[in-house]
Amino acid sequence: MTSYGTLGVAVIGTGRMGADHVRRINEVISGARVAALADLDADRVKHLADGIEGCTAYIDPAAAMADPAVDAVLIASPGPAHEAALLEAFARDLPVLCEKPLTPDPASALRVVRAEQALGHRRVQVGFMRRYDADYRTLKSLLDQGTYGRPLMLHNKHRNADTPPGFTDAMTIHDSVVHEIDVTRWLLDEEITAVRVVRPTPSGKAPEGLSDPQLILFETTGGQVVDTELFVNCGFGYQVSCEAVCEGGTARIGDDHGVFTNTAGRWGGAITPGFVERFEEAYDRQVQRWVDATRRGEVEGPSCWDGYAAAAVCAAGVRAQETGERAAVELVERPALYR
Ligand code: ISE
């Protein structure tokens, strides 16, 4: 693989995450610059590109990738557009950072896995940013070192203040629980084999028709059981935590931290408002690590296999929601490229 000087990045998709990554590459990341942007919204993409020196705006992602100043691609368009963009990047053998989900369903994710296999080398880092969060990384190294013995269970909490209009039950799995799916597989180094979803009477604050909160249970190849409280209209802020219960002790991360106050007979502190603020450093580290690895001619971090496995667990999760039954996860055999 080639190694690069300053990496010219094409950012595909300039909505909320895409625009945030453009800002990040411009202001925070070293060793990269935004060389091209692509978005179906011609006015938005032109406006954004006009503010960046040496950056060209495109509507067509393939045209952005063909720009001679482009060495690598950051895909932040909506999930259904990812497969075509990934295949285009593979055709040009360009390194990719692809926002989650890799693709929205296991069949298309498997097509991407097979296409990368056909290239013969990894090209993609998938944007599961929690793997770059300092607390999650500490928990991961405690578990890897066996500090508390063999992990038996994980207890996760995932709360959002509210959801955007049109958020559906299936999206609670694909957009939100997908993070617990990825951290479970990563922290425990096991595949998830089955999913169950338990739905209490919805909160009065939940939009009509949305099951909120939910309790999601995973079983793993290692025999561990993982529970996640998902409460996406809790109303009070953003909270993500994970407690590992091991044979010799427990370790918990993600409790709110920051300034602790005492006043007027009460103690307290602020709850982070949303995921962009809570995981800001993780997003920065994720993109910097991608740029650094790419410039060395290497690929690291969550792979297309991780994206495919997450999509397969999401599909089982949606089946479990719909049927109220335990849904088994169907996975093909893991190719040698991802072992
Ligand atoms: C959103 O897409 C995310 O990725 C956030 O991390 C998650 O907390 C939220 O529920 C999702 O909608």
PDB file of C-alpha atoms in Angstrom, residues 22-23 31 48 73 78 108 110 112 140 143 152 155 176 198 214 217 220 224 268 272 274 292 295 317-318 334 336:
ATOM      1  CA  VAL A  22     -15.174  18.364   7.994  1.00  0.00           C
ATOM      2  CA  ARG A  23     -14.754  20.760  10.935  1.00  0.00           C
ATOM      3  CA  GLY A  31      -1.777  15.270   8.537  1.00  0.00           C
ATOM      4  CA  LEU A  48     -19.245  24.301   2.802  1.00  0.00           C
ATOM      5  CA  VAL A  73     -12.527   8.787   1.609  1.00  0.00           C
ATOM      6  CA  PRO A  78     -27.008   8.006   5.101  1.00  0.00           C
ATOM      7  CA  SER A 108     -25.400  -5.733   1.656  1.00  0.00           C
ATOM      8  CA  LEU A 110     -21.706  -9.247   3.300  1.00  0.00           C
ATOM      9  CA  VAL A 112     -19.009  -5.315   0.997  1.00  0.00           C
ATOM     10  CA  LYS A 140     -11.007  -3.042  27.409  1.00  0.00           C
ATOM     11  CA  LEU A 143     -10.586  -7.108  30.633  1.00  0.00           C
ATOM     12  CA  LEU A 152     -19.547 -13.118  33.044  1.00  0.00           C
ATOM     13  CA  HIS A 155     -24.738  -4.214  32.127  1.00  0.00           C
ATOM     14  CA  SER A 176     -28.589   3.219  19.002  1.00  0.00           C
ATOM     15  CA  VAL A 198     -38.285  -6.907  26.528  1.00  0.00           C
ATOM     16  CA  GLN A 214     -36.512  -1.272  26.110  1.00  0.00           C
ATOM     17  CA  LEU A 217     -30.423  -9.066  26.045  1.00  0.00           C
ATOM     18  CA  THR A 220     -22.440 -14.612  23.305  1.00  0.00           C
ATOM     19  CA  GLN A 224     -21.885 -14.389  28.649  1.00  0.00           C
ATOM     20  CA  GLY A 268     -24.759  17.903  41.816  1.00  0.00           C
ATOM     21  CA  THR A 272     -23.890  15.762  29.006  1.00  0.00           C
ATOM     22  CA  GLY A 274     -25.823  14.603  23.555  1.00  0.00           C
ATOM     23  CA  ASP A 292      -2.117   8.263  10.937  1.00  0.00           C
ATOM     24  CA  ARG A 295      -0.456   7.755   5.999  1.00  0.00           C
ATOM     25  CA  GLY A 317     -32.656  -7.555  17.203  1.00  0.00           C
ATOM     26  CA  VAL A 318     -35.400  -6.252  14.915  1.00  0.00           C
ATOM     27  CA  ARG A 334     -15.292 -15.375   9.325  1.00  0.00           C
ATOM     28  CA  ALA A 336      -9.164 -15.251   6.916  1.00  0.00           C
TER      29      ALA A 336
END
